[in-house]
Amino acid sequence: MYEGMVAPMGVMKRVSLVFKSKANKALDRMEDPRETLDYSYQTQLELLQKVRRGVADVATSRKRVELQINQLQQSSDKLDRQARDSLSAGREDLAPRGTGAQVRPSVADERSQHPVRLAPG
């Protein structure tokens, strides 16, 4: 009883193999190598464009971070000046407490954690 079942399975595999082989040959005849090459080339160009966009995005983000660092440094310098001026004028109540001690290290920490390196252009 089992032997009868095995034979149809073997036949089905062979028919499937023959069909796949014939279909593959037909596709090979229909396929134009130039079209395949053109398609591959177009795909590579699209990927290159995506990479270029990614590089531009990174450069823009880097510049934005540099500007933020400069703005923070200017704010820190301004607050330090105001605190010193207030202290020298004897107005300790107007001097922000701990401004110089807290803002400066945070800017320095950011710079040490995320150094900005510009590629030679």
Short mmCIF file of N, CA and C in Angstrom, two decimals:
data_model
loop_
_atom_site.label_atom_id
_atom_site.label_comp_id
_atom_site.label_asym_id
_atom_site.label_seq_id
_atom_site.Cartn_x
_atom_site.Cartn_y
_atom_site.Cartn_z
N MET A 1 0.82 -1.18 0.00
CA MET A 1 0.00 0.00 0.00
C MET A 1 0.87 1.25 0.00
N TYR A 2 1.93 1.27 0.79
CA TYR A 2 2.81 2.43 0.86
C TYR A 2 3.60 2.62 -0.42
N GLU A 3 3.92 1.50 -1.09
CA GLU A 3 4.72 1.59 -2.31
C GLU A 3 3.97 2.36 -3.39
N GLY A 4 2.69 2.23 -3.46
CA GLY A 4 1.88 2.95 -4.45
C GLY A 4 1.89 4.45 -4.19
N MET A 5 2.04 4.83 -2.94
CA MET A 5 2.04 6.24 -2.57
C MET A 5 3.39 6.90 -2.89
N VAL A 6 4.44 6.13 -2.80
CA VAL A 6 5.77 6.68 -3.02
C VAL A 6 5.97 7.01 -4.49
N ALA A 7 5.47 6.15 -5.36
CA ALA A 7 5.66 6.36 -6.79
C ALA A 7 5.05 7.68 -7.26
N PRO A 8 3.79 8.02 -6.89
CA PRO A 8 3.24 9.31 -7.33
C PRO A 8 4.04 10.50 -6.80
N MET A 9 4.60 10.39 -5.58
CA MET A 9 5.39 11.49 -5.03
C MET A 9 6.64 11.69 -5.86
N GLY A 10 7.30 10.59 -6.25
CA GLY A 10 8.49 10.68 -7.08
C GLY A 10 8.17 11.28 -8.44
N VAL A 11 7.04 10.90 -8.99
CA VAL A 11 6.62 11.42 -10.29
C VAL A 11 6.34 12.91 -10.19
N MET A 12 5.70 13.32 -9.11
CA MET A 12 5.39 14.74 -8.93
C MET A 12 6.66 15.58 -8.82
N LYS A 13 7.65 15.06 -8.10
CA LYS A 13 8.91 15.79 -7.98
C LYS A 13 9.58 15.92 -9.34
N ARG A 14 9.55 14.84 -10.12
CA ARG A 14 10.18 14.87 -11.44
C ARG A 14 9.46 15.84 -12.36
N VAL A 15 8.12 15.81 -12.33
CA VAL A 15 7.33 16.73 -13.17
C VAL A 15 7.65 18.17 -12.76
N SER A 16 7.72 18.41 -11.48
CA SER A 16 8.04 19.75 -10.98
C SER A 16 9.43 20.18 -11.44
N LEU A 17 10.39 19.28 -11.37
CA LEU A 17 11.75 19.59 -11.79
C LEU A 17 11.81 19.89 -13.29
N VAL A 18 11.10 19.08 -14.08
CA VAL A 18 11.07 19.30 -15.53
C VAL A 18 10.43 20.66 -15.83
N PHE A 19 9.33 20.94 -15.17
CA PHE A 19 8.63 22.21 -15.40
C PHE A 19 9.53 23.40 -15.03
N LYS A 20 10.20 23.32 -13.87
CA LYS A 20 11.09 24.41 -13.46
C LYS A 20 12.23 24.58 -14.44
N SER A 21 12.76 23.47 -14.91
CA SER A 21 13.87 23.53 -15.87
C SER A 21 13.43 24.18 -17.17
N LYS A 22 12.27 23.80 -17.68
CA LYS A 22 11.75 24.37 -18.94
C LYS A 22 11.44 25.86 -18.75
N ALA A 23 10.85 26.21 -17.63
CA ALA A 23 10.54 27.62 -17.36
C ALA A 23 11.82 28.44 -17.26
N ASN A 24 12.84 27.88 -16.64
CA ASN A 24 14.11 28.58 -16.50
C ASN A 24 14.75 28.81 -17.87
N LYS A 25 14.71 27.78 -18.75
CA LYS A 25 15.25 27.93 -20.10
C LYS A 25 14.50 28.99 -20.88
N ALA A 26 13.17 29.00 -20.74
CA ALA A 26 12.35 29.99 -21.45
C ALA A 26 12.69 31.40 -20.97
N LEU A 27 12.86 31.56 -19.68
CA LEU A 27 13.23 32.87 -19.14
C LEU A 27 14.62 33.29 -19.61
N ASP A 28 15.54 32.36 -19.66
CA ASP A 28 16.89 32.68 -20.14
C ASP A 28 16.85 33.17 -21.58
N ARG A 29 16.02 32.56 -22.40
CA ARG A 29 15.92 32.99 -23.80
C ARG A 29 15.27 34.37 -23.90
N MET A 30 14.32 34.65 -23.04
CA MET A 30 13.61 35.93 -23.08
C MET A 30 14.45 37.07 -22.48
N GLU A 31 15.35 36.72 -21.59
CA GLU A 31 16.11 37.73 -20.87
C GLU A 31 17.18 38.34 -21.77
N ASP A 32 17.20 39.68 -21.76
CA ASP A 32 18.21 40.41 -22.52
C ASP A 32 19.29 40.87 -21.53
N PRO A 33 20.52 40.42 -21.69
CA PRO A 33 21.58 40.79 -20.74
C PRO A 33 21.77 42.31 -20.61
N ARG A 34 21.54 43.03 -21.71
CA ARG A 34 21.68 44.49 -21.64
C ARG A 34 20.62 45.10 -20.72
N GLU A 35 19.41 44.58 -20.79
CA GLU A 35 18.35 45.09 -19.92
C GLU A 35 18.67 44.79 -18.46
N THR A 36 19.18 43.60 -18.20
CA THR A 36 19.55 43.23 -16.84
C THR A 36 20.66 44.14 -16.33
N LEU A 37 21.64 44.40 -17.17
CA LEU A 37 22.74 45.29 -16.80
C LEU A 37 22.24 46.71 -16.57
N ASP A 38 21.35 47.18 -17.45
CA ASP A 38 20.78 48.53 -17.28
C ASP A 38 20.01 48.63 -15.97
N TYR A 39 19.25 47.59 -15.65
CA TYR A 39 18.48 47.59 -14.41
C TYR A 39 19.42 47.62 -13.20
N SER A 40 20.46 46.80 -13.25
CA SER A 40 21.43 46.79 -12.14
C SER A 40 22.11 48.14 -12.00
N TYR A 41 22.47 48.75 -13.12
CA TYR A 41 23.12 50.06 -13.10
C TYR A 41 22.18 51.11 -12.50
N GLN A 42 20.93 51.08 -12.90
CA GLN A 42 19.95 52.03 -12.37
C GLN A 42 19.77 51.85 -10.86
N THR A 43 19.74 50.61 -10.42
CA THR A 43 19.63 50.33 -8.98
C THR A 43 20.83 50.88 -8.23
N GLN A 44 22.03 50.70 -8.79
CA GLN A 44 23.23 51.24 -8.16
C GLN A 44 23.20 52.76 -8.10
N LEU A 45 22.72 53.41 -9.14
CA LEU A 45 22.61 54.87 -9.13
C LEU A 45 21.65 55.35 -8.05
N GLU A 46 20.54 54.64 -7.89
CA GLU A 46 19.57 55.01 -6.85
C GLU A 46 20.19 54.85 -5.46
N LEU A 47 20.92 53.77 -5.25
CA LEU A 47 21.58 53.57 -3.95
C LEU A 47 22.64 54.64 -3.71
N LEU A 48 23.39 55.00 -4.74
CA LEU A 48 24.39 56.07 -4.61
C LEU A 48 23.73 57.39 -4.24
N GLN A 49 22.59 57.67 -4.84
CA GLN A 49 21.86 58.91 -4.52
C GLN A 49 21.41 58.91 -3.06
N LYS A 50 20.96 57.76 -2.57
CA LYS A 50 20.55 57.66 -1.16
C LYS A 50 21.74 57.88 -0.23
N VAL A 51 22.89 57.33 -0.60
CA VAL A 51 24.09 57.53 0.22
C VAL A 51 24.48 59.01 0.23
N ARG A 52 24.42 59.65 -0.92
CA ARG A 52 24.76 61.08 -0.98
C ARG A 52 23.82 61.90 -0.12
N ARG A 53 22.53 61.57 -0.16
CA ARG A 53 21.57 62.27 0.69
C ARG A 53 21.88 62.06 2.16
N GLY A 54 22.26 60.83 2.51
CA GLY A 54 22.61 60.53 3.89
C GLY A 54 23.83 61.32 4.34
N VAL A 55 24.83 61.41 3.48
CA VAL A 55 26.03 62.18 3.81
C VAL A 55 25.68 63.65 3.99
N ALA A 56 24.83 64.18 3.13
CA ALA A 56 24.41 65.58 3.25
C ALA A 56 23.64 65.80 4.56
N ASP A 57 22.80 64.84 4.92
CA ASP A 57 22.06 64.96 6.19
C ASP A 57 23.00 64.97 7.38
N VAL A 58 24.02 64.13 7.34
CA VAL A 58 25.00 64.09 8.43
C VAL A 58 25.75 65.41 8.52
N ALA A 59 26.16 65.95 7.37
CA ALA A 59 26.89 67.23 7.37
C ALA A 59 26.01 68.35 7.92
N THR A 60 24.74 68.33 7.56
CA THR A 60 23.81 69.35 8.06
C THR A 60 23.64 69.21 9.57
N SER A 61 23.49 68.01 10.04
CA SER A 61 23.34 67.78 11.48
C SER A 61 24.59 68.20 12.23
N ARG A 62 25.75 67.91 11.67
CA ARG A 62 27.01 68.30 12.30
C ARG A 62 27.09 69.82 12.43
N LYS A 63 26.72 70.51 11.36
CA LYS A 63 26.78 71.98 11.39
C LYS A 63 25.79 72.53 12.42
N ARG A 64 24.63 71.92 12.51
CA ARG A 64 23.62 72.35 13.48
C ARG A 64 24.15 72.18 14.90
N VAL A 65 24.82 71.07 15.17
CA VAL A 65 25.40 70.82 16.49
C VAL A 65 26.49 71.85 16.79
N GLU A 66 27.33 72.15 15.79
CA GLU A 66 28.38 73.16 15.98
C GLU A 66 27.77 74.50 16.36
N LEU A 67 26.70 74.88 15.67
CA LEU A 67 26.04 76.16 15.97
C LEU A 67 25.45 76.15 17.39
N GLN A 68 24.87 75.04 17.79
CA GLN A 68 24.32 74.93 19.14
C GLN A 68 25.43 75.04 20.18
N ILE A 69 26.57 74.42 19.92
CA ILE A 69 27.70 74.50 20.85
C ILE A 69 28.15 75.95 20.98
N ASN A 70 28.26 76.63 19.85
CA ASN A 70 28.68 78.04 19.89
C ASN A 70 27.67 78.91 20.64
N GLN A 71 26.38 78.66 20.42
CA GLN A 71 25.35 79.43 21.13
C GLN A 71 25.43 79.16 22.63
N LEU A 72 25.61 77.91 23.01
CA LEU A 72 25.73 77.59 24.44
C LEU A 72 26.97 78.23 25.05
N GLN A 73 28.06 78.24 24.30
CA GLN A 73 29.28 78.86 24.80
C GLN A 73 29.07 80.37 24.99
N GLN A 74 28.40 81.01 24.03
CA GLN A 74 28.13 82.45 24.15
C GLN A 74 27.22 82.73 25.34
N SER A 75 26.20 81.89 25.52
CA SER A 75 25.30 82.07 26.68
C SER A 75 26.06 81.89 27.98
N SER A 76 26.92 80.91 28.02
CA SER A 76 27.72 80.66 29.21
C SER A 76 28.63 81.84 29.51
N ASP A 77 29.28 82.34 28.48
CA ASP A 77 30.16 83.51 28.66
C ASP A 77 29.38 84.72 29.16
N LYS A 78 28.20 84.93 28.60
CA LYS A 78 27.37 86.08 29.00
C LYS A 78 26.93 85.94 30.46
N LEU A 79 26.51 84.74 30.84
CA LEU A 79 26.08 84.53 32.22
C LEU A 79 27.26 84.68 33.19
N ASP A 80 28.43 84.22 32.78
CA ASP A 80 29.62 84.40 33.62
C ASP A 80 29.93 85.88 33.81
N ARG A 81 29.87 86.64 32.73
CA ARG A 81 30.14 88.10 32.83
C ARG A 81 29.13 88.77 33.75
N GLN A 82 27.86 88.41 33.57
CA GLN A 82 26.82 89.01 34.41
C GLN A 82 27.04 88.66 35.88
N ALA A 83 27.42 87.43 36.14
CA ALA A 83 27.64 87.01 37.53
C ALA A 83 28.83 87.76 38.11
N ARG A 84 29.92 87.88 37.36
CA ARG A 84 31.10 88.61 37.84
C ARG A 84 30.79 90.08 38.07
N ASP A 85 30.05 90.68 37.11
CA ASP A 85 29.69 92.10 37.26
C ASP A 85 28.83 92.31 38.50
N SER A 86 27.89 91.40 38.73
CA SER A 86 27.02 91.51 39.90
C SER A 86 27.83 91.36 41.18
N LEU A 87 28.75 90.42 41.20
CA LEU A 87 29.58 90.21 42.39
C LEU A 87 30.52 91.39 42.62
N SER A 88 31.10 91.93 41.54
CA SER A 88 32.01 93.07 41.72
C SER A 88 31.25 94.32 42.13
N ALA A 89 29.98 94.41 41.81
CA ALA A 89 29.17 95.55 42.21
C ALA A 89 28.58 95.34 43.61
N GLY A 90 28.91 94.20 44.20
CA GLY A 90 28.40 93.93 45.55
C GLY A 90 26.96 93.47 45.57
N ARG A 91 26.45 93.04 44.43
CA ARG A 91 25.06 92.60 44.34
C ARG A 91 25.00 91.08 44.19
N GLU A 92 25.33 90.39 45.26
CA GLU A 92 25.34 88.93 45.23
C GLU A 92 23.95 88.35 44.96
N ASP A 93 22.91 89.12 45.32
CA ASP A 93 21.55 88.65 45.10
C ASP A 93 21.21 88.57 43.60
N LEU A 94 21.91 89.37 42.76
CA LEU A 94 21.65 89.35 41.32
C LEU A 94 22.51 88.31 40.59
N ALA A 95 23.56 87.88 41.21
CA ALA A 95 24.46 86.91 40.57
C ALA A 95 23.81 85.54 40.58
N PRO A 96 23.66 84.93 39.41
CA PRO A 96 23.10 83.58 39.38
C PRO A 96 24.02 82.64 40.15
N ARG A 97 23.44 81.88 41.04
CA ARG A 97 24.25 81.00 41.88
C ARG A 97 24.80 79.83 41.07
N GLY A 98 26.10 79.66 41.13
CA GLY A 98 26.73 78.50 40.50
C GLY A 98 26.75 78.53 38.99
N THR A 99 26.48 79.68 38.38
CA THR A 99 26.43 79.73 36.92
C THR A 99 27.73 79.27 36.29
N GLY A 100 28.81 79.87 36.71
CA GLY A 100 30.10 79.52 36.12
C GLY A 100 30.47 78.07 36.40
N ALA A 101 30.12 77.57 37.57
CA ALA A 101 30.51 76.21 37.95
C ALA A 101 29.65 75.16 37.25
N GLN A 102 28.42 75.52 36.89
CA GLN A 102 27.54 74.51 36.31
C GLN A 102 27.50 74.56 34.78
N VAL A 103 27.47 75.74 34.19
CA VAL A 103 27.32 75.82 32.75
C VAL A 103 28.62 75.44 32.05
N ARG A 104 29.72 75.94 32.49
CA ARG A 104 31.00 75.68 31.82
C ARG A 104 31.32 74.18 31.74
N PRO A 105 31.24 73.43 32.84
CA PRO A 105 31.56 72.00 32.71
C PRO A 105 30.60 71.27 31.78
N SER A 106 29.34 71.68 31.73
CA SER A 106 28.41 70.96 30.86
C SER A 106 28.77 71.19 29.40
N VAL A 107 29.19 72.38 29.03
CA VAL A 107 29.60 72.63 27.66
C VAL A 107 30.87 71.84 27.37
N ALA A 108 31.81 71.86 28.33
CA ALA A 108 33.05 71.10 28.16
C ALA A 108 32.76 69.61 28.06
N ASP A 109 31.83 69.13 28.88
CA ASP A 109 31.47 67.71 28.82
C ASP A 109 30.91 67.35 27.44
N GLU A 110 30.04 68.20 26.92
CA GLU A 110 29.46 67.94 25.60
C GLU A 110 30.54 67.89 24.53
N ARG A 111 31.48 68.81 24.62
CA ARG A 111 32.55 68.83 23.63
C ARG A 111 33.43 67.58 23.73
N SER A 112 33.70 67.13 24.95
CA SER A 112 34.55 65.96 25.09
C SER A 112 33.82 64.69 24.68
N GLN A 113 32.51 64.64 24.90
CA GLN A 113 31.74 63.46 24.52
C GLN A 113 31.47 63.41 23.03
N HIS A 114 31.32 64.56 22.40
CA HIS A 114 30.98 64.63 20.98
C HIS A 114 31.90 65.61 20.27
N PRO A 115 33.16 65.24 20.09
CA PRO A 115 34.07 66.18 19.44
C PRO A 115 33.63 66.39 17.98
N VAL A 116 33.73 67.60 17.53
CA VAL A 116 33.34 67.94 16.17
C VAL A 116 34.60 67.96 15.32
N ARG A 117 34.64 67.07 14.37
CA ARG A 117 35.79 67.01 13.46
C ARG A 117 35.29 67.30 12.06
N LEU A 118 35.88 68.25 11.45
CA LEU A 118 35.49 68.58 10.09
C LEU A 118 36.45 67.92 9.11
N ALA A 119 35.86 67.32 8.10
CA ALA A 119 36.69 66.71 7.07
C ALA A 119 37.27 67.82 6.20
N PRO A 120 38.50 67.66 5.75
CA PRO A 120 39.08 68.69 4.89
C PRO A 120 38.23 68.84 3.63
N GLY A 121 37.89 70.04 3.32
CA GLY A 121 36.97 70.27 2.20
C GLY A 121 37.65 70.83 1.06
#
